Short mmCIF file of C-alpha atoms in Angstrom, two decimals:
data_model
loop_
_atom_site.label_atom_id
_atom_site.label_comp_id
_atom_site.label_asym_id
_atom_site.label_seq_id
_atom_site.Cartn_x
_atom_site.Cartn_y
_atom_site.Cartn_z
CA UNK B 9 -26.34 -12.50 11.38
CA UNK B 10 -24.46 -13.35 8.15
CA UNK B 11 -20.92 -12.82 7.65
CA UNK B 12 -21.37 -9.65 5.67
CA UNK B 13 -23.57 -7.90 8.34
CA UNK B 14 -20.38 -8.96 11.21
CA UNK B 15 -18.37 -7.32 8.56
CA UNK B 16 -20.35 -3.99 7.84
CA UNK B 17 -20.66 -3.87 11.78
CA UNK B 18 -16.94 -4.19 12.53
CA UNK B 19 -16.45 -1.71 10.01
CA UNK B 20 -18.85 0.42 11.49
CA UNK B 21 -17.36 -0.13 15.25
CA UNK B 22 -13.75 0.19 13.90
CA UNK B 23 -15.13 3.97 12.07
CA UNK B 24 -16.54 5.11 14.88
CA UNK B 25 -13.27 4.66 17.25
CA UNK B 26 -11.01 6.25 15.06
CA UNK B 27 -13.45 9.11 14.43
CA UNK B 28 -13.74 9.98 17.97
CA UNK B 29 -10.01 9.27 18.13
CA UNK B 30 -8.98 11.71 15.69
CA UNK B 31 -11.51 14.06 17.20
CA UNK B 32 -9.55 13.95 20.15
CA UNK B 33 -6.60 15.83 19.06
CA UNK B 34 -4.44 17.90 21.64
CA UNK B 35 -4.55 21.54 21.48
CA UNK B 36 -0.97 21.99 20.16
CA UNK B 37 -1.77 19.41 16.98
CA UNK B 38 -5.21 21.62 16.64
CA UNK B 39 -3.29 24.56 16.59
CA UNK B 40 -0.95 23.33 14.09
CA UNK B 41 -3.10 22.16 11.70
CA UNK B 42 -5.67 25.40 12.00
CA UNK B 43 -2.13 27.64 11.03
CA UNK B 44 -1.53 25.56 8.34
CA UNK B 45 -4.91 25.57 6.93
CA UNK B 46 -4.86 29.67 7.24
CA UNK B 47 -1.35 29.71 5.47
CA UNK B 48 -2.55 27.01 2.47
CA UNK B 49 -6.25 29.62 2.00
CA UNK B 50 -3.22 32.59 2.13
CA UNK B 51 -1.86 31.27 -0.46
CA UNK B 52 -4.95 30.14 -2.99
CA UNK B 53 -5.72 33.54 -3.13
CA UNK B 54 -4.15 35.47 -6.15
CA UNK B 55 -1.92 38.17 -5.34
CA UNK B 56 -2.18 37.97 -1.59
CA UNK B 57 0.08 37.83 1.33
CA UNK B 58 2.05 34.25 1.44
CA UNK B 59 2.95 32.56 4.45
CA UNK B 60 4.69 29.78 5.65
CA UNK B 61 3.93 27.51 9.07
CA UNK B 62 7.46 25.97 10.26
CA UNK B 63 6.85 24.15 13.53
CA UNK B 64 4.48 26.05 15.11
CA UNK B 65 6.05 29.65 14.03
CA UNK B 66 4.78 31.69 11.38
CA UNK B 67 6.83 33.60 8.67
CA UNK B 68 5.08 36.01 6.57
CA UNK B 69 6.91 36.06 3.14
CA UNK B 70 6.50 39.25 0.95
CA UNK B 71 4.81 39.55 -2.44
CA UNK B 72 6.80 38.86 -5.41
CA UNK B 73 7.04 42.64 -6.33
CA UNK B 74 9.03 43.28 -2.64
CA UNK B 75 11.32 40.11 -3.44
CA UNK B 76 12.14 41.35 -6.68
CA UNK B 77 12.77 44.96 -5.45
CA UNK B 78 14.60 43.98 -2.76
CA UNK B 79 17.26 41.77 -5.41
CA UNK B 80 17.68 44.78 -7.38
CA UNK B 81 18.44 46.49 -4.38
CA UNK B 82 21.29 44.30 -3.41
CA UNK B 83 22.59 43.93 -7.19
CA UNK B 84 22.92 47.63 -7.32
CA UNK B 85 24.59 48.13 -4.26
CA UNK B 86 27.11 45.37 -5.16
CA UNK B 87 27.90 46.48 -8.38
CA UNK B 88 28.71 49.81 -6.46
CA UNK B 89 30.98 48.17 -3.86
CA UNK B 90 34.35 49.83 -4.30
CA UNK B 91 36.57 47.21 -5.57
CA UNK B 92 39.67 46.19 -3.34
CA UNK B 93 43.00 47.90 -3.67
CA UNK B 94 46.11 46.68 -3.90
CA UNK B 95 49.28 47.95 -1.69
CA UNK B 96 51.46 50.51 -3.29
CA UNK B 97 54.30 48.08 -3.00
CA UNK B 98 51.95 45.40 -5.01
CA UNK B 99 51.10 47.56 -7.47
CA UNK B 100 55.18 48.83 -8.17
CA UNK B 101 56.22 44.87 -8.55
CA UNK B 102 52.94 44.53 -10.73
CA UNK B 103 54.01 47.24 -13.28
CA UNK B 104 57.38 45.74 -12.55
CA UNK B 105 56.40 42.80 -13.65
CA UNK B 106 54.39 44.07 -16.84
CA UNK B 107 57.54 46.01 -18.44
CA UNK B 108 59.47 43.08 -18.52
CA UNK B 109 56.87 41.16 -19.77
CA UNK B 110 56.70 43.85 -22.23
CA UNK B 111 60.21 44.60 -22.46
CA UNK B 112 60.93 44.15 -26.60
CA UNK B 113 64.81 44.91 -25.65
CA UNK B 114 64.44 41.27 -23.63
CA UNK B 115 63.49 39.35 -26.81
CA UNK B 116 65.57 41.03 -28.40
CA UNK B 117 69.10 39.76 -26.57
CA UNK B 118 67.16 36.25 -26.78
CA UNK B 119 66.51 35.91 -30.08
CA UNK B 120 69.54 37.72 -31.68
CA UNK B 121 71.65 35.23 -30.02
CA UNK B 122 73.79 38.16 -28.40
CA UNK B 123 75.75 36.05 -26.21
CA UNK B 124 78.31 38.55 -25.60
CA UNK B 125 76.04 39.95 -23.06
CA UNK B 126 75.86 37.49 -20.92
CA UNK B 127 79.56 36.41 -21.03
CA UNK B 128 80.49 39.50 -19.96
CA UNK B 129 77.83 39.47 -16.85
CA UNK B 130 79.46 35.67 -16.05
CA UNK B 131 82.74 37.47 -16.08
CA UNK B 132 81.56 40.39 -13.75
CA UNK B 133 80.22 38.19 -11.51
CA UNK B 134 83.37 36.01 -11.21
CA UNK B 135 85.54 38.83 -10.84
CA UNK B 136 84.35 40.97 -7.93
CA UNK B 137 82.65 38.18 -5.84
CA UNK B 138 83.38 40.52 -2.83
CA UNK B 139 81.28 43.06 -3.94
CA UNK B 140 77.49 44.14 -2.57
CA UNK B 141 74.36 43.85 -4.56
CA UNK B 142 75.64 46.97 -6.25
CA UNK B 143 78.55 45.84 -8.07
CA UNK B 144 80.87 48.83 -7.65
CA UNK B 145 81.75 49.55 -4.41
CA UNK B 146 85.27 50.59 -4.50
CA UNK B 147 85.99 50.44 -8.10
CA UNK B 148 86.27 52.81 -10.59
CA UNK B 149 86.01 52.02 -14.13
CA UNK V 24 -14.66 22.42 15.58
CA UNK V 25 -13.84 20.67 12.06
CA UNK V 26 -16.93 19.83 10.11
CA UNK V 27 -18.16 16.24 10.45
CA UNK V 28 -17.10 13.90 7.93
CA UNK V 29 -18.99 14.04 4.66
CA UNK V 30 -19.87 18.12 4.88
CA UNK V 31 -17.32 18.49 1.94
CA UNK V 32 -19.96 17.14 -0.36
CA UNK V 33 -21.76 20.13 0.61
CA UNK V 34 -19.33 22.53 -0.97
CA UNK V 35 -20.10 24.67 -4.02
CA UNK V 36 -17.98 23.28 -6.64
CA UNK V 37 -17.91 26.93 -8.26
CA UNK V 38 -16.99 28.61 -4.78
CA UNK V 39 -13.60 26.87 -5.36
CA UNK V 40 -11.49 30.45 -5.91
CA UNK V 41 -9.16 29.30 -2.87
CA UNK V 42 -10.77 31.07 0.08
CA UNK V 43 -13.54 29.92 2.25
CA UNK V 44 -14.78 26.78 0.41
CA UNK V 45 -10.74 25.64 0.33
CA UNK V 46 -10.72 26.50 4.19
CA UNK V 47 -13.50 24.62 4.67
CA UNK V 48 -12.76 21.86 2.66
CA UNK V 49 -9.59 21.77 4.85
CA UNK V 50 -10.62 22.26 8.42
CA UNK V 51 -13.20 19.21 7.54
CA UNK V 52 -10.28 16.38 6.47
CA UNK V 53 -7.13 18.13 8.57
CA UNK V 54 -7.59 16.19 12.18
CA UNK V 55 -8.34 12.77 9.78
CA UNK V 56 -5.47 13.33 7.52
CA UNK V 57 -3.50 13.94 10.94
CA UNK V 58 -4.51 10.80 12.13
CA UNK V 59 -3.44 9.01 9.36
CA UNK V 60 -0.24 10.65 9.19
CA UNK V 61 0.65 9.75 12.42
CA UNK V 62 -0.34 6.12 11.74
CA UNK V 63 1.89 5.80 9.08
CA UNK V 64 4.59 7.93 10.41
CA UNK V 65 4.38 7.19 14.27
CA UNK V 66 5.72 10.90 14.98
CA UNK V 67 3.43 13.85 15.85
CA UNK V 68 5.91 16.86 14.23
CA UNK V 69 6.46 14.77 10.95
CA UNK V 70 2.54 14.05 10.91
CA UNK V 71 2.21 17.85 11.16
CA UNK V 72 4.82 18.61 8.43
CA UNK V 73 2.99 15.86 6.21
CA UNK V 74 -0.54 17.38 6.81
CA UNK V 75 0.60 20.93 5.95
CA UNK V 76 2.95 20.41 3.14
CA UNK V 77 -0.23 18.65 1.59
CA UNK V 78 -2.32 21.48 2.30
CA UNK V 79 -0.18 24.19 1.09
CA UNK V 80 0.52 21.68 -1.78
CA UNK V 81 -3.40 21.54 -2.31
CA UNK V 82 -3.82 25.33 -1.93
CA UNK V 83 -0.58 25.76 -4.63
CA UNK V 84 -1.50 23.82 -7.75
CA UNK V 85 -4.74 22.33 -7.28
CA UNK V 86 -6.64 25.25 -5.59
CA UNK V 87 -8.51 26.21 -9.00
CA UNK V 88 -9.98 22.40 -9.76
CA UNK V 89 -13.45 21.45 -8.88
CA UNK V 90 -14.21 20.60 -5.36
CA UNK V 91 -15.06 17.37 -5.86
CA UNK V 92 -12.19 16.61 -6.85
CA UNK V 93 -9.79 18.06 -3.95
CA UNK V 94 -10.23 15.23 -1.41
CA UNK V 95 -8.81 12.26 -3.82
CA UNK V 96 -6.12 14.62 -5.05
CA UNK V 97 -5.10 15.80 -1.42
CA UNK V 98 -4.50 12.73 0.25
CA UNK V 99 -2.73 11.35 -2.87
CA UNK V 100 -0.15 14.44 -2.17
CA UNK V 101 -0.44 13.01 1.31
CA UNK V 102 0.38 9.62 0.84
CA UNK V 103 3.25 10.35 -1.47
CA UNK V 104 4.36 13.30 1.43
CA UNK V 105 4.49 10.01 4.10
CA UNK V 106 6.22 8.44 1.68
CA UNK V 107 9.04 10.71 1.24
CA UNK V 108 9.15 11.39 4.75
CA UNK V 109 9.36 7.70 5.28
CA UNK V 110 12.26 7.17 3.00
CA UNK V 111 14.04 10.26 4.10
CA UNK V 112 13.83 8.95 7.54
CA UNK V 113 15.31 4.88 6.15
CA UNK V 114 18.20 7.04 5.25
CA UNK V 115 18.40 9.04 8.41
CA UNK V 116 18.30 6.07 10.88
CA UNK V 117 21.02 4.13 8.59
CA UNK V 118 23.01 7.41 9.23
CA UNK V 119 22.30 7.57 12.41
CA UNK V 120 22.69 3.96 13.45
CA UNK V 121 26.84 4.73 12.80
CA UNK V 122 26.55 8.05 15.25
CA UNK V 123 27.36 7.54 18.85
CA UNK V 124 25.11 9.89 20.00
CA UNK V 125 21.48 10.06 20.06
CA UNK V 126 18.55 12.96 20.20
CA UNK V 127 15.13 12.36 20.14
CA UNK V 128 13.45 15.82 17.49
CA UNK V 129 9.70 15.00 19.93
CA UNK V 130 9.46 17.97 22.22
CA UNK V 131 8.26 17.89 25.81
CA UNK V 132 4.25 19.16 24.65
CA UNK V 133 3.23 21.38 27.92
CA UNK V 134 -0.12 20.81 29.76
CA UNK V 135 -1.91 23.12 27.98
CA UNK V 136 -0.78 21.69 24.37
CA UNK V 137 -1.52 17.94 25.51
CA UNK V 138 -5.00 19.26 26.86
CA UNK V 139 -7.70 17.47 24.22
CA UNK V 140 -10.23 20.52 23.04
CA UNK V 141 -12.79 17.96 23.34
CA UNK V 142 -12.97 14.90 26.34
CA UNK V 143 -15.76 12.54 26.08
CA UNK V 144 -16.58 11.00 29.95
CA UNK V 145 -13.82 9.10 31.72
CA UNK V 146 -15.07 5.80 31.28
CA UNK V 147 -15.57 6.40 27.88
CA UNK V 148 -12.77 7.79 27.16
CA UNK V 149 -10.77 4.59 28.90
CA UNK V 150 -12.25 2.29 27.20
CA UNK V 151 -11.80 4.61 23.57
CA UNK V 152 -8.39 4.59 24.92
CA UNK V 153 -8.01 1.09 25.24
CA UNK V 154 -9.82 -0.08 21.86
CA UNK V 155 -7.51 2.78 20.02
CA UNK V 156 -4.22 1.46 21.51
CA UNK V 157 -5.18 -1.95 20.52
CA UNK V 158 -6.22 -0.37 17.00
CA UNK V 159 -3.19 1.63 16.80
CA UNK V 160 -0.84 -2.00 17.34
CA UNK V 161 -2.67 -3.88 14.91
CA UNK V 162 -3.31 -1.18 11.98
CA UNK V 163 0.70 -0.38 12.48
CA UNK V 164 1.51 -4.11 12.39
CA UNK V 165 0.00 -4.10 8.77
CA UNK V 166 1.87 -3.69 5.56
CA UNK V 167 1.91 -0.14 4.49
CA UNK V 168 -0.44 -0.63 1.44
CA UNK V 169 -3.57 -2.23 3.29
CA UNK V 170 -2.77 0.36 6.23
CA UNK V 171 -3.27 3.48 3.90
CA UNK V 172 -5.85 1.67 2.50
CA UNK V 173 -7.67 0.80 5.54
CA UNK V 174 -7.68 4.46 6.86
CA UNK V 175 -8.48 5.98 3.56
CA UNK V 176 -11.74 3.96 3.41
CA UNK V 177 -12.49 3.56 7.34
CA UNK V 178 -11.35 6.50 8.64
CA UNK V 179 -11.67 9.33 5.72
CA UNK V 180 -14.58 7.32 4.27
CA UNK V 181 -13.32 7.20 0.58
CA UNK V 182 -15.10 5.56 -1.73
CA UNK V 183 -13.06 2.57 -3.86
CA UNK V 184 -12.44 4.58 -7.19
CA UNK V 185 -11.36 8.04 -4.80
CA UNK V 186 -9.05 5.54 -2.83
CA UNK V 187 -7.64 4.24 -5.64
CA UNK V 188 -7.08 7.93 -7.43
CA UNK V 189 -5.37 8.66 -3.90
CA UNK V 190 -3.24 5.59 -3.83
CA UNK V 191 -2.09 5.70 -7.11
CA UNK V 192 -3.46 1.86 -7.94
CA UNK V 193 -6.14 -0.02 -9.30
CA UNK V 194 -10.18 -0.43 -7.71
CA UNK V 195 -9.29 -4.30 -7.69
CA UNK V 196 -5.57 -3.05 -5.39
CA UNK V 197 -7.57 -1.54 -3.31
CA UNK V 198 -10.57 -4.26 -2.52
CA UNK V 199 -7.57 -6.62 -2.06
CA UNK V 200 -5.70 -4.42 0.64
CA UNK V 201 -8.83 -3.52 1.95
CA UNK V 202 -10.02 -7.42 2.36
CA UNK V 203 -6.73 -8.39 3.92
CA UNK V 204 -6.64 -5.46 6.66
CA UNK V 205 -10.30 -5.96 7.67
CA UNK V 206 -9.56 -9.66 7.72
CA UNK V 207 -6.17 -9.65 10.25
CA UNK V 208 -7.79 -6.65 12.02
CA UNK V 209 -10.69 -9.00 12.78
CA UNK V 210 -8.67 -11.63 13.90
CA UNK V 211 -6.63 -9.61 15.91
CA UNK V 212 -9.47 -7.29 17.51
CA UNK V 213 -12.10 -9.33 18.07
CA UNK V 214 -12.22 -8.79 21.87
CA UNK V 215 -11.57 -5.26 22.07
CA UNK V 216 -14.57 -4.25 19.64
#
């Protein structure tokens, strides 16, 4: 026997073993793979049902029309959500907030320079330290 | 029962319109392209993953092409599926090598599950047992290329030019890998076959 026919015969030995190996799969690897062959056949057909094998579970995914219908779905009912509401108490400092922003008689002590304004609100301040937030409790002017 | 190896040439390659000639191009290659999986990957669940990604892979894109042509293109998504898997899991362990605590992803397969659909006679069996084991050591001790190599020809029965289509290499790559995992298998199995 020549080298070539010990080689072709090894060859031949070593085919054989890991056919009947492979052959010998367990029923939960058969299993598998005859789910996964069902899904990949599923899904080479045009237009038909499309599933997915994950780990020995099976997850049958909609057509594309039912995806798609079921986005617009959720788009239109978020676009309808009601939007959230601020307090009452927000919303008063917010408008607050927005006429003095707004406020052109603001600017207008600024940029005219009017400084007796404020000199006389140092001096009012100075003067009746005693007083509340008010400013004129017991006084009469 | 898959079909024996080499009923795929019997296909009609104009019955290709996914359906039955995809299923049975499948159910012939699926427990080989398992076995090869798991050689490469030494994990039954990631096998699985690799063998079905390439089949719904297969069915996806290449579904429409002749049928001639489906075996060379599905274990090239195969092998670069291992791949992936193989590098994803580099990462994993280097990951995992810094984490105290370990889990093993293999579950506990039940009686029924580990039960073979298909036992040859005891003896037999121990002494397929006993060559494969040996097999198993030796084809896993080889470098990856002459490994995929090795199964693509031995075990799938590829011709050079499909294994090489497959492996994404040259006819002369392939003879070379092929030579050198014959050669240390020989050396190494010589008493068990």
């Amino acid at each position: 026997m020549t080298s070539t026919d010990e080689t072709m015969l090894f060859e031949q030995r070593l085919r054989e073993l890991l056919e009947a190996h492979a052959q010998r799969a367990s029923g939960r690897v058969r299993s598998h793979l005859t789910r996964a062959r069902h899904a990949a056949v599923a899904q080479a057909i045009p237009g038909g049902a499309r599933a997915l094998v994950l780990r020995g579970r099976r997850l049958w995914v909609p057509t594309t029309g039912v995806v798609a219908a079921a986005a617009v779905l959720a788009l239109v009912m978020r676009l309808h959500q009601p939007q959230p509401r601020l307090p009452a108490a927000a919303n008063a400092i917010a408008s607050g907030d927005l006429d003095l922003l707004t406020d052109r008689d603001g600017l207008t002590l600024v940029e005219g320079g009017d400084g007796e304004f404020y000199e006389w609100a140092v001096y009012e301040a100075q003067a009746q330290p005693e007083q509340g937030p008010g400013g004129v409790a017991g006084h009469d002017h | 029962m898959p079909a024996a190896l080499g009923d795929v040439d019997q296909l009609d390659p104009n019955a290709n319109l996914g359906g039955p000639a995809l299923g049975q191009f499948l159910a012939s290659v699926e427990l080989r392209a398992f076995k090869i999986a798991q050689t490469a990957l030494r994990h039954e669940d990631d096998a699985l993953d690799a063998v079905q990604d390439a089949m719904l892979q297969l069915a996806r894109a290449y579904a429409h092409r002749p049928a001639e042509e489906w075996r060379p293109l599905f274990y090239r998504i195969l092998e670069n599926r291992i791949r992936d898997m193989q590098r994803r899991r580099m990462v994993r362990d280097r990951v995992m090598s810094w984490w105290p605590f370990t889990a093993d992803g293999q579950e506990e397969p039940g009686p029924i599950a580990e039960a073979a659909a298909e036992e040859p006679p005891p003896v037999r069996r121990l002494e397929i047992d006993e060559a494969m084991s040996a097999l198993e050591r030796a084809v896993g001790g080889l470098p990856r290329r002459q490994q995929q190599v090795f199964l693509l020809r031995t075990l799938e029965g590829l011709d050079v030019a499909q294994t090489a289509r497959a492996m994404g290499c040259s006819e002369g790559s392939v003879k070379t890998h092929y030579f050198r995992a014959l050669r240390t298998l020989r050396a190494q199995l010589g008493e068990h076959l």
